[in-house]
């Protein structure tokens, strides 16, 4: 059974940081790419960041570039999203996803259930 479990969300003030972690089980971790998506109330889900299977390539949505950093630990089967300089518009449910390629288009093989991030002004 494939499981992607997100953790690390919470309520912070603008300018602060959060570190999200996705813990993965049930699939061959080192051949999958992993992405983070987010969805705010009333909005469509959007791609935030993706990391290749080796970790050598990373991709970011324009709205987070320079503030967020994605990484992975193939020994621990975890994917991390370090979020700095958070803004109220970063508020939303953040989802971890597994796929064979980094596209950030939402057509992924597996989804986690999400973790809520709320940024107050």
mmCIF file with all atom_site columns, C-alpha atoms in Angstrom, residues 49-52 55-60 70-71 102:
data_model
loop_
_atom_site.group_PDB
_atom_site.id
_atom_site.type_symbol
_atom_site.label_atom_id
_atom_site.label_alt_id
_atom_site.label_comp_id
_atom_site.label_asym_id
_atom_site.label_entity_id
_atom_site.label_seq_id
_atom_site.pdbx_PDB_ins_code
_atom_site.Cartn_x
_atom_site.Cartn_y
_atom_site.Cartn_z
_atom_site.occupancy
_atom_site.B_iso_or_equiv
_atom_site.pdbx_formal_charge
_atom_site.auth_seq_id
_atom_site.auth_comp_id
_atom_site.auth_asym_id
_atom_site.auth_atom_id
_atom_site.pdbx_PDB_model_num
ATOM 1  C CA . UNK A 1 49  ? 7.982  22.460 -6.510  1.00 0.00 ? 49  UNK A CA 1
ATOM 2  C CA . UNK A 1 50  ? 9.345  19.182 -7.819  1.00 0.00 ? 50  UNK A CA 1
ATOM 3  C CA . UNK A 1 51  ? 12.544 17.216 -7.330  1.00 0.00 ? 51  UNK A CA 1
ATOM 4  C CA . UNK A 1 52  ? 13.942 14.569 -9.670  1.00 0.00 ? 52  UNK A CA 1
ATOM 5  C CA . UNK A 1 55  ? 17.732 14.958 -6.461  1.00 0.00 ? 55  UNK A CA 1
ATOM 6  C CA . UNK A 1 56  ? 19.962 16.627 -9.032  1.00 0.00 ? 56  UNK A CA 1
ATOM 7  C CA . UNK A 1 57  ? 17.165 18.686 -10.603 1.00 0.00 ? 57  UNK A CA 1
ATOM 8  C CA . UNK A 1 58  ? 14.602 20.878 -8.899  1.00 0.00 ? 58  UNK A CA 1
ATOM 9  C CA . UNK A 1 59  ? 11.763 22.983 -10.234 1.00 0.00 ? 59  UNK A CA 1
ATOM 10 C CA . UNK A 1 60  ? 9.735  25.749 -8.675  1.00 0.00 ? 60  UNK A CA 1
ATOM 11 C CA . UNK A 1 70  ? 12.821 21.211 -1.965  1.00 0.00 ? 70  UNK A CA 1
ATOM 12 C CA . UNK A 1 71  ? 15.092 18.330 -0.994  1.00 0.00 ? 71  UNK A CA 1
ATOM 13 C CA . UNK A 1 102 ? 8.465  16.384 -12.882 1.00 0.00 ? 102 UNK A CA 1
#
